[in-house]
Tab-separated table of C-alpha atoms and ligand atoms in Angstrom:
chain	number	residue	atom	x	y	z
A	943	UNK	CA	-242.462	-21.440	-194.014
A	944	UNK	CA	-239.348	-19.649	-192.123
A	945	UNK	CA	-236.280	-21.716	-192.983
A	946	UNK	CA	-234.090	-18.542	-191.690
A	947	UNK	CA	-232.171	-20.655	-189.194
A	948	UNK	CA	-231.835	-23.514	-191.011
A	949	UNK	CA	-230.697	-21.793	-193.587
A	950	UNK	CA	-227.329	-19.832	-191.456
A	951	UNK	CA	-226.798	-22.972	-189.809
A	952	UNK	CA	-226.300	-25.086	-193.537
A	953	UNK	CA	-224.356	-22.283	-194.395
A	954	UNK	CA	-222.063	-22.574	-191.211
A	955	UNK	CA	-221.657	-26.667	-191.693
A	956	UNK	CA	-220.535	-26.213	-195.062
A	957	UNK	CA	-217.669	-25.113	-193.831
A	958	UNK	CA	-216.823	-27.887	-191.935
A	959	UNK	CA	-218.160	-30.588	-193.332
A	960	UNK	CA	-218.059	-32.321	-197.224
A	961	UNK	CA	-220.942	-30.763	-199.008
A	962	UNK	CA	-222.366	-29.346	-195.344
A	963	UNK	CA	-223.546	-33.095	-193.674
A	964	UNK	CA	-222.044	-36.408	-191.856
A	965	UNK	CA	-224.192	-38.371	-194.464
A	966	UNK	CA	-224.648	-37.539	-198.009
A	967	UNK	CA	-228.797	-37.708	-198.593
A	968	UNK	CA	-229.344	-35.181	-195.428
A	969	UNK	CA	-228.043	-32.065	-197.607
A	970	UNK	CA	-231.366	-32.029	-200.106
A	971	UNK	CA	-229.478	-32.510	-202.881
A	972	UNK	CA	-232.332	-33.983	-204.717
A	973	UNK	CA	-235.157	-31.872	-203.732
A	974	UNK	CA	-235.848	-28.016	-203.125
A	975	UNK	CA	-234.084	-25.883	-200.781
A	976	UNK	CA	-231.624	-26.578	-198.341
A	977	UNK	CA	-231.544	-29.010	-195.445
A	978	UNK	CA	-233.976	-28.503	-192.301
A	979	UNK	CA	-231.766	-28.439	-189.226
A	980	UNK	CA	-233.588	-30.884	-186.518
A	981	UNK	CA	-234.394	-29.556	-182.782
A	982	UNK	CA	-236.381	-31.720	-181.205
A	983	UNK	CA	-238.292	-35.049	-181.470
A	984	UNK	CA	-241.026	-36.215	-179.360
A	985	UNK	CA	-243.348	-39.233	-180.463
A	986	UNK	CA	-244.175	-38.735	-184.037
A	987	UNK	CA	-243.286	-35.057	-184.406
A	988	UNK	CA	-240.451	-33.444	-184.945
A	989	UNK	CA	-239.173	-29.444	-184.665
A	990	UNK	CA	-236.922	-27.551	-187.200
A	991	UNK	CA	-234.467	-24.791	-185.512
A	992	UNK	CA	-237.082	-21.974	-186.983
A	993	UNK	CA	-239.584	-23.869	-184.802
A	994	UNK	CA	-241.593	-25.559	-187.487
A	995	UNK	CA	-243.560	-28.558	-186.789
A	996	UNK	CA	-243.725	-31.697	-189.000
A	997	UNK	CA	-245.315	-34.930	-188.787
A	998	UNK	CA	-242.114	-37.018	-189.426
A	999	UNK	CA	-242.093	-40.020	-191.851
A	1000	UNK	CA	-238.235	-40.350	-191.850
A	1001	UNK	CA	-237.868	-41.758	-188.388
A	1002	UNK	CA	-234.442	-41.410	-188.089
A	1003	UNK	CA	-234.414	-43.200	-192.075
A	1004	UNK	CA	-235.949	-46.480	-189.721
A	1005	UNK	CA	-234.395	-46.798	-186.331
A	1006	UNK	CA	-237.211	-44.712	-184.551
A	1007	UNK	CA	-240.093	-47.503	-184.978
A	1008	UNK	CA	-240.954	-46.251	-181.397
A	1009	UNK	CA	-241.240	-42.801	-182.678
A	1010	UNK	CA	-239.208	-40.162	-180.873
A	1011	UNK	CA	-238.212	-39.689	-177.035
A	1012	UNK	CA	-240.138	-42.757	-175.961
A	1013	UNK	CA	-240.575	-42.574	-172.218
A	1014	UNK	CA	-239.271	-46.135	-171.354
A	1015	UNK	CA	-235.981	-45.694	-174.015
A	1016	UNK	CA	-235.533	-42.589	-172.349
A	1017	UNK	CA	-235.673	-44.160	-168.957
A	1018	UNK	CA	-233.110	-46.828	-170.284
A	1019	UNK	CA	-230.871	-44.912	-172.038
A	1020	UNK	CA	-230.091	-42.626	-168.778
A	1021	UNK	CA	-230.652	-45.578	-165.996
A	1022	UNK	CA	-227.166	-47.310	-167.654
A	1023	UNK	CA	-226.003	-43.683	-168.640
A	1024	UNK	CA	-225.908	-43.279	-164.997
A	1025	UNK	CA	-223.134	-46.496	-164.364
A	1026	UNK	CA	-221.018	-45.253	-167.201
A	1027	UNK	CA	-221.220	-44.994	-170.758
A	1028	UNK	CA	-218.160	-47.436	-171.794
A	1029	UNK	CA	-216.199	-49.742	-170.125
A	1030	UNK	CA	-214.241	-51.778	-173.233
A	1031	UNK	CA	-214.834	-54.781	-171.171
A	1032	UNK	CA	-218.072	-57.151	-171.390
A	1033	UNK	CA	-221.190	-56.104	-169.294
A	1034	UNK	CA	-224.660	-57.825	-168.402
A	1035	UNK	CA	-226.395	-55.676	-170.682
A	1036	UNK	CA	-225.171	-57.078	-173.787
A	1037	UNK	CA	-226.056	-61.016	-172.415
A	1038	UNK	CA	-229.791	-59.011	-172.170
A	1039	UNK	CA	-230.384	-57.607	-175.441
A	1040	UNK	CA	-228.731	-60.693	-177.281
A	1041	UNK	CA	-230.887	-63.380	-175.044
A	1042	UNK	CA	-234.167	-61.046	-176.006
A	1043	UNK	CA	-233.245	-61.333	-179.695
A	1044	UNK	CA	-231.802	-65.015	-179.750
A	1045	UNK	CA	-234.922	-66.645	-178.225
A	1046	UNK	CA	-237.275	-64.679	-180.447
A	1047	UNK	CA	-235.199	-65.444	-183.645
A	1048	UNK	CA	-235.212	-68.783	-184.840
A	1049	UNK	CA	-232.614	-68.363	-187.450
A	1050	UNK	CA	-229.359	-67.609	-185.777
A	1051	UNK	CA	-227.781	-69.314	-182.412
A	1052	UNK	CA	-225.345	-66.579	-182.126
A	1053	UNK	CA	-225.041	-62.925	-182.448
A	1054	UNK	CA	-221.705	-60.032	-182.392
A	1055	UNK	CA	-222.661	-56.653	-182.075
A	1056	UNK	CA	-221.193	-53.677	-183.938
A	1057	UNK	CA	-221.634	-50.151	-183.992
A	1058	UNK	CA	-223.468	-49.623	-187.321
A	1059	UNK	CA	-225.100	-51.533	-190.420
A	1060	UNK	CA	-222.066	-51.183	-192.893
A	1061	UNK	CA	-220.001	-52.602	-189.995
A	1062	UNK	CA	-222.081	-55.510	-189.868
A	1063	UNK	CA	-222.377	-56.458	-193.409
A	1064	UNK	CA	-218.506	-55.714	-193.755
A	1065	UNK	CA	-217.888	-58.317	-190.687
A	1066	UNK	CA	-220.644	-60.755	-192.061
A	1067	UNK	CA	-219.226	-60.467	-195.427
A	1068	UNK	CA	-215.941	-61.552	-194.403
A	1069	UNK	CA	-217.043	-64.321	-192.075
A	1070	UNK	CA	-218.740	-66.236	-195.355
A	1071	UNK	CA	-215.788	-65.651	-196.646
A	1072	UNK	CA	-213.552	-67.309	-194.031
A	1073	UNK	CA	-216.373	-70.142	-193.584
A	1074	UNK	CA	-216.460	-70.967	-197.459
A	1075	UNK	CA	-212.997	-70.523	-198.264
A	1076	UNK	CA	-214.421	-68.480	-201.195
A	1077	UNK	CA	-213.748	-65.281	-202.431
A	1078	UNK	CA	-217.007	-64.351	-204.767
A	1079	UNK	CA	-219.712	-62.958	-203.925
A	1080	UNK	CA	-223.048	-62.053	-205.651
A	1081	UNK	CA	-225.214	-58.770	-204.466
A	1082	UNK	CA	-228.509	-57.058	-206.531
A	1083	UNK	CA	-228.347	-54.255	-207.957
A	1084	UNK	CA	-230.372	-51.950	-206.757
A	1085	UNK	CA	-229.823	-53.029	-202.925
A	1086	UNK	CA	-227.634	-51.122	-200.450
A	1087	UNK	CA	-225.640	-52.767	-198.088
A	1088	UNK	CA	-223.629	-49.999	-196.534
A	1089	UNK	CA	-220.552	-48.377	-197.769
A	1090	UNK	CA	-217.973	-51.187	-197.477
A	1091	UNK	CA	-215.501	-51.278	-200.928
A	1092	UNK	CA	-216.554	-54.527	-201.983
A	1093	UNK	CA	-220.527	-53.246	-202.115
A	1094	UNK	CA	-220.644	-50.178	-203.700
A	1095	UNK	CA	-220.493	-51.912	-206.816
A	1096	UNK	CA	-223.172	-51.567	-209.356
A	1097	UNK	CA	-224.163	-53.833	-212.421
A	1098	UNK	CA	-221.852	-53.681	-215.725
A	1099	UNK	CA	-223.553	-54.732	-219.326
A	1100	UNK	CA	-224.999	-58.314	-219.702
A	1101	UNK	CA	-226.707	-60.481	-217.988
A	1102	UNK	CA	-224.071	-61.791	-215.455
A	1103	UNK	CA	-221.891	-59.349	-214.504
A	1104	UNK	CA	-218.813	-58.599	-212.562
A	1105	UNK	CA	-219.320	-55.087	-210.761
A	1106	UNK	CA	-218.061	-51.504	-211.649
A	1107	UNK	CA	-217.243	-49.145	-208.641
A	1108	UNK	CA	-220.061	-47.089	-207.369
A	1109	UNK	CA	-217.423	-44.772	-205.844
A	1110	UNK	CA	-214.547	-43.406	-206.604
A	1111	UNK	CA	-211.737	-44.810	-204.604
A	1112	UNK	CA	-212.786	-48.434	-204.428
A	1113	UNK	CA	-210.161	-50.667	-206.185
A	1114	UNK	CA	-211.334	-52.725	-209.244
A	1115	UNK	CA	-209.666	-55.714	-207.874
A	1116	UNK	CA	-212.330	-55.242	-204.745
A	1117	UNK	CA	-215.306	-54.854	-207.798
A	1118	UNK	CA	-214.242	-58.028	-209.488
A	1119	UNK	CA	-215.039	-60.269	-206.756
A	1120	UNK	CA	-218.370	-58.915	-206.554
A	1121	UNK	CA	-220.853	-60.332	-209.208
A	1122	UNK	CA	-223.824	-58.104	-209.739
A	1123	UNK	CA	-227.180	-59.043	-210.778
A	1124	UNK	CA	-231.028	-57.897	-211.582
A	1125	UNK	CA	-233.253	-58.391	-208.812
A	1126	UNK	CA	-236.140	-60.978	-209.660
A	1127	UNK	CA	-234.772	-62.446	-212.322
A	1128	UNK	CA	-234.725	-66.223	-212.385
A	1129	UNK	CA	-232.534	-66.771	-214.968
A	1130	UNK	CA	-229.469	-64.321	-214.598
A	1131	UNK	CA	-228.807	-66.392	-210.607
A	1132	UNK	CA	-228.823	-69.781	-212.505
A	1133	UNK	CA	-226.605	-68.721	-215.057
A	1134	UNK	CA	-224.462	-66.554	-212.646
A	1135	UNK	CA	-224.560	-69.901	-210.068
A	1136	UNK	CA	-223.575	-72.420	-213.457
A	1137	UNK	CA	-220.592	-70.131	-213.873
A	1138	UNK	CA	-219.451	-69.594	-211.107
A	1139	UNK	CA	-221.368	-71.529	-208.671
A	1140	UNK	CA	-218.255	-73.253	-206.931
A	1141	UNK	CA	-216.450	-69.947	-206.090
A	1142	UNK	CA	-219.349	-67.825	-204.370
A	1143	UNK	CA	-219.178	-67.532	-200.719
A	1144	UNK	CA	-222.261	-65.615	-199.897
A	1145	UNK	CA	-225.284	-64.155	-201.722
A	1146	UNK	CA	-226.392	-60.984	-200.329
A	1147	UNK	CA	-229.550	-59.778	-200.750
A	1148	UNK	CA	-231.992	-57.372	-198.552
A	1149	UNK	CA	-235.127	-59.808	-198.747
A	1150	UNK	CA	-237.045	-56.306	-198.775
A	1151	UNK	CA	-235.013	-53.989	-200.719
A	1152	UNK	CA	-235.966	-50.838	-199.508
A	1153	UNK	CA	-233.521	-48.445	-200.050
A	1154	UNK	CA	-233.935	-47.631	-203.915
A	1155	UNK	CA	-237.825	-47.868	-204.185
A	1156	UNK	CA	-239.495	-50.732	-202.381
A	1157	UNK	CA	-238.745	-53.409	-204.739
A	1158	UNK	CA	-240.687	-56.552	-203.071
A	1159	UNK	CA	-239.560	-59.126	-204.349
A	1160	UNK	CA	-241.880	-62.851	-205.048
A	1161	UNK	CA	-241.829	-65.329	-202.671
A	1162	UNK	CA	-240.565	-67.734	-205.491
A	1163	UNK	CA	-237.797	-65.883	-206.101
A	1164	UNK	CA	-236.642	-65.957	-202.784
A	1165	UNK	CA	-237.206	-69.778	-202.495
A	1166	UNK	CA	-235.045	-70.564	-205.395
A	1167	UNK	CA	-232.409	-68.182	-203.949
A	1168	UNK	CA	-232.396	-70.106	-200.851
A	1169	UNK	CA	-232.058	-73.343	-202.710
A	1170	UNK	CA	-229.501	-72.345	-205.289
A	1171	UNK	CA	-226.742	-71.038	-202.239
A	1172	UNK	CA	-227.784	-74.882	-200.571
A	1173	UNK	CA	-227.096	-76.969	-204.093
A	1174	UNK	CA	-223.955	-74.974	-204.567
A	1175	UNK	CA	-222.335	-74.220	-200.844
A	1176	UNK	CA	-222.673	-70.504	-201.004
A	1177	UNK	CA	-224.308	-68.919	-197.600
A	1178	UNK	CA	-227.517	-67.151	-198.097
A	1179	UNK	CA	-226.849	-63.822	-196.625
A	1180	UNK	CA	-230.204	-61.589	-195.230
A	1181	UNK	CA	-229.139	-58.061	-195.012
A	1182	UNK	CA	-232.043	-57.064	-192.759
A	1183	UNK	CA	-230.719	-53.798	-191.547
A	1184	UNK	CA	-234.187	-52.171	-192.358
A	1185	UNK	CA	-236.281	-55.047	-192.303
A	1186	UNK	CA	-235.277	-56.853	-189.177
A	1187	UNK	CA	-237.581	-55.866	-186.333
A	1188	UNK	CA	-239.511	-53.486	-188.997
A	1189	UNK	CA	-241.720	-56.341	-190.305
A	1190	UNK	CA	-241.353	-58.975	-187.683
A	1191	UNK	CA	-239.548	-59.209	-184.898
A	1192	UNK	CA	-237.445	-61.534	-187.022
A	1193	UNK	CA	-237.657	-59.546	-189.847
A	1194	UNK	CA	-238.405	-60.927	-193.618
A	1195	UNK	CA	-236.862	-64.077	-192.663
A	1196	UNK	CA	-239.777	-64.791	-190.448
A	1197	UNK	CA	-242.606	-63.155	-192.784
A	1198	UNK	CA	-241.499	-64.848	-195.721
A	1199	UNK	CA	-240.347	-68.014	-193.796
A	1200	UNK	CA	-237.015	-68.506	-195.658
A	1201	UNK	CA	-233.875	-69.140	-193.403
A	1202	UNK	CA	-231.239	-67.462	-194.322
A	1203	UNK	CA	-227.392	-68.439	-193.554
A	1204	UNK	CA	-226.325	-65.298	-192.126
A	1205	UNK	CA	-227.979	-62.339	-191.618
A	1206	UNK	CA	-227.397	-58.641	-190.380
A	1207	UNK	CA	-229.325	-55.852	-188.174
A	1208	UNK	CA	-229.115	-52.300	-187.268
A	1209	UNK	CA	-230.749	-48.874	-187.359
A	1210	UNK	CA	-233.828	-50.687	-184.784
A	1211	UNK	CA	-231.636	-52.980	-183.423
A	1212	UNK	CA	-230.063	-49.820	-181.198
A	1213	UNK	CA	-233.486	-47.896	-180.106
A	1214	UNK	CA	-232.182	-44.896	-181.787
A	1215	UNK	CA	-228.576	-45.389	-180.787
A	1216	UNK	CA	-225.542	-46.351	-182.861
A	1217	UNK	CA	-225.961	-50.561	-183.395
A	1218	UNK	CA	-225.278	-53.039	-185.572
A	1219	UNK	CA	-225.018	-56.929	-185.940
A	1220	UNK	CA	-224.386	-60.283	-187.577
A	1221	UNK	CA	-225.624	-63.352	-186.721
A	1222	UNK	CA	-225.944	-67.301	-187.667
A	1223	UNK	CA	-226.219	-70.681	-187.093
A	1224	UNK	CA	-223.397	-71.370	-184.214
A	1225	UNK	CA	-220.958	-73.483	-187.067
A	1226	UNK	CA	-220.741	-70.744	-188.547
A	1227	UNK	CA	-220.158	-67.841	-185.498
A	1228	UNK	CA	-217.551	-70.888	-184.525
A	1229	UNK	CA	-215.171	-68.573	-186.870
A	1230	UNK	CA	-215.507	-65.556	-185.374
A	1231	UNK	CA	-212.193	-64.234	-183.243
A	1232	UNK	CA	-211.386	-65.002	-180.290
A	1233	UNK	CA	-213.229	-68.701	-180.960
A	1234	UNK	CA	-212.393	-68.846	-184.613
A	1235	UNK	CA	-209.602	-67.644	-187.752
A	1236	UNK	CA	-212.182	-64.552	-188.818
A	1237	UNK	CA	-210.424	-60.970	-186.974
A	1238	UNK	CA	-213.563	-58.748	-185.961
A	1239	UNK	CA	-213.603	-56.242	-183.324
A	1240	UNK	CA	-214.713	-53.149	-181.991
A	1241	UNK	CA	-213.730	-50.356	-179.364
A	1242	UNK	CA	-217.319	-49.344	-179.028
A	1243	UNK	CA	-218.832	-53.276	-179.875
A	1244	UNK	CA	-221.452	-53.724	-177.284
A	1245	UNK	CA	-221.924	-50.176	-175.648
A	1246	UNK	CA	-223.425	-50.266	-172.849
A	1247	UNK	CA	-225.930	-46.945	-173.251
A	1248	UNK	CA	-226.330	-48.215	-176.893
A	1249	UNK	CA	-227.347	-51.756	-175.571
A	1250	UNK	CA	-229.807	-49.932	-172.760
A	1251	UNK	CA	-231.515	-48.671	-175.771
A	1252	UNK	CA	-231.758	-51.545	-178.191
A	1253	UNK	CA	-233.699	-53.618	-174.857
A	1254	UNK	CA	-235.844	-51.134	-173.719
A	1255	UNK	CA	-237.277	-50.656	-177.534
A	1256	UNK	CA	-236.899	-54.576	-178.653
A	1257	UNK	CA	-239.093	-55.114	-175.641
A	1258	UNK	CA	-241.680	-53.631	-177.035
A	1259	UNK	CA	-241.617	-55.134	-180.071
A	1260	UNK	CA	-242.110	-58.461	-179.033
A	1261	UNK	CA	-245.283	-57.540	-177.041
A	1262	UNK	CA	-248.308	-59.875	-178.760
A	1263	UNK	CA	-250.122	-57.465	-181.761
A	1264	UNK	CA	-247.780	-55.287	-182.108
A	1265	UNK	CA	-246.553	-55.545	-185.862
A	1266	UNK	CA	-250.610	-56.290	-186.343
A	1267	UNK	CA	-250.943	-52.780	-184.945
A	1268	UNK	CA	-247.868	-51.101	-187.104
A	1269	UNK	CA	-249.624	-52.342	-190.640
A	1270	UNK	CA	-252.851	-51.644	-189.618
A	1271	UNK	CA	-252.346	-48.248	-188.905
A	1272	UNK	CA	-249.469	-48.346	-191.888
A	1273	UNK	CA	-252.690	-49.340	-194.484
A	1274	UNK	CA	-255.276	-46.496	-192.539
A	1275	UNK	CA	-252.735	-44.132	-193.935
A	1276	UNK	CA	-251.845	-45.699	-197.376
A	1277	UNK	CA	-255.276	-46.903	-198.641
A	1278	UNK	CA	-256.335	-43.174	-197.741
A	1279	UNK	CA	-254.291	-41.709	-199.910
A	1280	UNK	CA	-253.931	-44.522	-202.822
A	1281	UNK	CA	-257.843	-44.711	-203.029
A	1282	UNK	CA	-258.052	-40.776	-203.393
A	1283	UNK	CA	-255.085	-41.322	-206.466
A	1284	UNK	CA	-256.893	-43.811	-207.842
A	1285	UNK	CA	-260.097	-42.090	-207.919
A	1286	UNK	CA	-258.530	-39.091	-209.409
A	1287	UNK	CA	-256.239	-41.093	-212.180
A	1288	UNK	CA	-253.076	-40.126	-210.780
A	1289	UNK	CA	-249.915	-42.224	-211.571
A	1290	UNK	CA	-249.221	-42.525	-207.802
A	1291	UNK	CA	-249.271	-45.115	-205.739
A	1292	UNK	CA	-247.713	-45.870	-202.041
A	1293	UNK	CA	-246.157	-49.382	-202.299
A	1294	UNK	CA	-246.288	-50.565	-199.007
A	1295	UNK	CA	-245.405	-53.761	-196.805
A	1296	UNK	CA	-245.373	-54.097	-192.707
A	1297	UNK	CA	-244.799	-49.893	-191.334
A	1298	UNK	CA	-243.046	-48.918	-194.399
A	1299	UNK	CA	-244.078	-47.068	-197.537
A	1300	UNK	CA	-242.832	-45.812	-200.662
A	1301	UNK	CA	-244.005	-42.951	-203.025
A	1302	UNK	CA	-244.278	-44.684	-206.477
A	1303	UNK	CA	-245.319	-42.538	-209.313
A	1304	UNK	CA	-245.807	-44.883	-211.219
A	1305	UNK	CA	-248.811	-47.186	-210.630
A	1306	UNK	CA	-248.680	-49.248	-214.056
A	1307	UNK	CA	-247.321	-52.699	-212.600
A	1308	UNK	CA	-245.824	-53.933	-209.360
A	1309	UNK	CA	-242.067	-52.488	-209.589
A	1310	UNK	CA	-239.119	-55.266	-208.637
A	1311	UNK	CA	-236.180	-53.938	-210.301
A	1312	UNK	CA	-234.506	-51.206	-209.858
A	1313	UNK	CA	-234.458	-50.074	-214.282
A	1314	UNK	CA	-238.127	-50.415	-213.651
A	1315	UNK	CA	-238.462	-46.905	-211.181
A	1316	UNK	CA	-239.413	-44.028	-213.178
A	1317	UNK	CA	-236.024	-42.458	-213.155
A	1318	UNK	CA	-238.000	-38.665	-213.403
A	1319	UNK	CA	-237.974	-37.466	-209.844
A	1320	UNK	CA	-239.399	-34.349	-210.731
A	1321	UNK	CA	-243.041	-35.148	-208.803
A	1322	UNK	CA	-241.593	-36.272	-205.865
A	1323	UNK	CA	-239.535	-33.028	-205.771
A	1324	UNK	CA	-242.549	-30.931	-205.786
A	1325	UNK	CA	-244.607	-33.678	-203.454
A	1326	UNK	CA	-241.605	-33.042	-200.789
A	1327	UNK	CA	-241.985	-29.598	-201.040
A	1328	UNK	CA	-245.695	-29.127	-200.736
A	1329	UNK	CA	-245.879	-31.330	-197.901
A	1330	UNK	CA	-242.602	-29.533	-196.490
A	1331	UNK	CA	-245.036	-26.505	-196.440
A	1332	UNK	CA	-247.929	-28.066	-194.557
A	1333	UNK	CA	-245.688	-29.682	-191.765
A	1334	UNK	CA	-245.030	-33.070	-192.877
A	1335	UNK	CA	-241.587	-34.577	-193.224
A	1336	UNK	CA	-240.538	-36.890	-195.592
A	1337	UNK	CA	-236.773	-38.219	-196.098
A	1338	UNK	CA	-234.926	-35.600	-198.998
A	1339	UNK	CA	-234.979	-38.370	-201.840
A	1340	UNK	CA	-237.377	-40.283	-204.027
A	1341	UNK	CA	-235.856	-43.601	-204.068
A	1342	UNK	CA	-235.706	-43.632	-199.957
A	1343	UNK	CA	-238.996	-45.250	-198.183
A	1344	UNK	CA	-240.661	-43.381	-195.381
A	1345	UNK	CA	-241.398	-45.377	-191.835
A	1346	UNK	CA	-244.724	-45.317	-189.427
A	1347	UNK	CA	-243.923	-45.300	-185.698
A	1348	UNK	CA	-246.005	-46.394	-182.804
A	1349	UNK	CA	-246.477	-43.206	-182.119
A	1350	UNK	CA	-248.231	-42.588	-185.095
A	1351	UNK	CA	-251.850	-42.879	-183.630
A	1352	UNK	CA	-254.687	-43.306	-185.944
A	1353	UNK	CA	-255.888	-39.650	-185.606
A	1354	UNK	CA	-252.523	-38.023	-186.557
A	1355	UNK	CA	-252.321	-40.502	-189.305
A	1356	UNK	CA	-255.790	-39.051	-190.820
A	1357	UNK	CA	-254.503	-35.898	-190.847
A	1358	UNK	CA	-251.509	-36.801	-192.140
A	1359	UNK	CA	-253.258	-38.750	-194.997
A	1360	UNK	CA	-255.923	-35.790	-195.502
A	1361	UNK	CA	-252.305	-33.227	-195.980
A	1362	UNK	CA	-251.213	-36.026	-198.154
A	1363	UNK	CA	-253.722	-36.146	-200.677
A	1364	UNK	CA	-253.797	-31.831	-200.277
A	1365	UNK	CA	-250.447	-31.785	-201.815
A	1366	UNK	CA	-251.040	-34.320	-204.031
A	1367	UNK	CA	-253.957	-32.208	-205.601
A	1368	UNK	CA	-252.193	-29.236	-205.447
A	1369	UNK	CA	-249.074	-30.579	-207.910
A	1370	UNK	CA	-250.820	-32.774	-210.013
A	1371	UNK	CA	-253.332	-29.738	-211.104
B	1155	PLP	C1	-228.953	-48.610	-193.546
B	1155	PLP	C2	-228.520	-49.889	-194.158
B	1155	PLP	C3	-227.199	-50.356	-194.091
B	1155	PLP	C4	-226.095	-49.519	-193.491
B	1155	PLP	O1	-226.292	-49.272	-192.142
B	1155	PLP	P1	-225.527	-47.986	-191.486
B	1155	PLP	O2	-225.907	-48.087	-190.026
B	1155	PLP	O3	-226.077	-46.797	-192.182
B	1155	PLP	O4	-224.083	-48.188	-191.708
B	1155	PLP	C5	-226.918	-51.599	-194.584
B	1155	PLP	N1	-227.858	-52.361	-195.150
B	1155	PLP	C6	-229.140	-51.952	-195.249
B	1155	PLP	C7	-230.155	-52.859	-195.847
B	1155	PLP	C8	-229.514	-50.692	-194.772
B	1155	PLP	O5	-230.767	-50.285	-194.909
């Protein structure tokens, strides 16, 4: 494969960006060679600057469940494009995109948009916050939430923990009024709730982690979550920034049928586009400026070309069948491949739920917490690269999930599977 132009261009960013890239896991750190520099998307395909083809599972890392360039986001995007692109005032197309999500969603009354997931979670965060009159909260490790100080915390030793830093520049007064602890585990949130039960504002949780493995989590688990924040006052805070719209139109909250408190969106949310948001019950949006004590706001909040976007592709969504369609095709794909791995003894598996997937070598026992992924990354370094080579694009880490579009039809999917299971032959011999 010619990575010639990919290569000059990396070369050129690095000198004007940290480490060449706007976002860390684009640069390949974790895998071979050196970042592909993206064209051109259309449907499920995408083009590298030396012109190669790949069958893209990265979607944009989720946003694209349309796949690329769909006609009627297109049409959208430039229709409003065409009145402006910002006005800092309100406009008609926000009322649209909130009304289509607020009467499909029975979980929130009320909705603010932002311009990104980490902005949402941030605002959310502090709106439990200003609601409770608490400080605390608890998060998982092994869930991301964005790159606000107060979550990139990860677990310390013991059971119940209060967080170390994840980054460098995050103060350790911000850590110490997050509480960190094991996904799945029962025992650790009673403790944790017994402690400190009276001073938590919010538990935070993505109800499908699925940005360090795919850690489903049981059913049970979430149920007692959901009662424990009730008994004790605390807001049970859905970060469905991946799984809203991705496995229902309302998200996990909807499959699972557990209401959370407060809950946050993105990366589908926008069609593609830069979007965020928070939402809940309208007591609690009651504290959000200019009606309530809680300060949020945004320059960008609401584009309008953003907001074009998020309705033309949310209006899909909610046509009857279509997350029946997304796993069906999702399993066509994933039982290909898993049954092939199985036959052959592998220690593979694709952990799947709804239109997303996750390479698991490992196939020993369902995985739910993060010390439970095989930390050796090694296979899916070479898995990345062999499919790399026969024009099928996977996101440059092994603890990221990969996403099935719409406009993954079931024939491109076959292939797909068939120059799945080709490099998984060729680096397991
Ligand atoms: C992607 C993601 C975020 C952060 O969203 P950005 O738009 O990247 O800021 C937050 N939470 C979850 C669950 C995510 O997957």
């Amino acid at each position: 494969m010619k990575r010639s132009v990919s290569e000059a261009l990396f070369e050129k960013s690095k000198t004007y960006f940290p480490g060449g890239v706007n976002s860390p896991v684009r640069a390949f750190k974790s895998v071979d060679g050196s970042p592909l520099f993206i064209k051109k998307g259309d449907g499920a395909m995408i083009w590298d600057e030396d012109d190669n083809a790949f069958i893209d599972f990265c979607c944009s890392w989720g946003p694209l469940i349309l796949g690329h360039n769909n006609p009627s986001v297109y049409q959208h995007i430039v229709d409003a494009l065409g009145n402006g692109s910002s006005f800092g005032a309100p406009t008609r197309l926000e009322n649209e995109l909130a009304e289509l999500i607020l009467s499909n969603n029975p979980f929130i009354d009320k909705i603010r948009f932002t311009s990104s997931g980490t902005e949402a979670v941030m605002s959310a965060i502090r709106v439990a916050r200003g609601y409770t009159g608490r400080d605390k909260i608890v998060k998982f490790e092994g869930c991301y939430h964005g790159h606000a100080d107060a979550l990139l915390v990860k677990a310390g030793s013991g059971l119940v923990t209060f967080g170390n830093t994840s980054s460098a520049g995050v103060p350790v007064a911000f850590a110490n009024e997050t509480l960190v602890l094991p996904l799945n585990d029962a025992e650790a949130l009673r403790k944790c709730f017994e402690e400190y039960g009276d001073q938590i504002a919010c538990v935070i949780i993505e109800p499908i982690p699925a940005n360090n493995g795919l850690l489903l989590q049981e059913k049970d688990f979430l149920l007692l979550l959901r009662e424990i924040c009730t008994q004790y006052g605390a807001l049970l805070f859905f970060d469905e920034v991946i799984s809203g719209f991705r496995v229902a139109f309302a998200g996990a909250a909807e499959l699972y049928d557990i209401a959370p408190d407060i809950v946050s969106y993105g990366k589908i949310i926008g069609g593609g586009l830069p979007v965020g948001a928070y939402g809940a019950k309208k007591e609690i949006m009651a504290c959000v400026a200019p009606e309530g004590p809680v300060y949020q706001a945004g320059t960008l909040s609401g584009n309008p070309v953003a907001m074009a976007a998020g309705i033309a592709q949310l209006q899909e969504l909610i046509k009857p069948g279509f997350y029946q369609d997304q796993e069906r095709r999702t399993h066509l794909f994933t039982d290909k491949i898993n049954a092939h791995a199985k036959a052959k003894g592998y220690a593979f598996e694709l952990v799947t739920i709804g239109s997303i997937f996750w390479i698991s070598f490992d196939n020993s026992k369902h995985i739910r917490k993060s010390e439970e992924i095989n930390p050796d990354m090694t296979g899916f370094k070479h898995l990345h690269s062999a499919l790399l080579n026969k024009g099928v694009y996977l996101g440059p880490s092994g603890y990221e999930v990969g996403f099935i579009s719409a406009a993954h039809t079931d024939e491109l999917l076959n292939k797909a599977a068939d120059l799945f299971i080709a490099a998984l032959d060729e680096i397991m011999a």
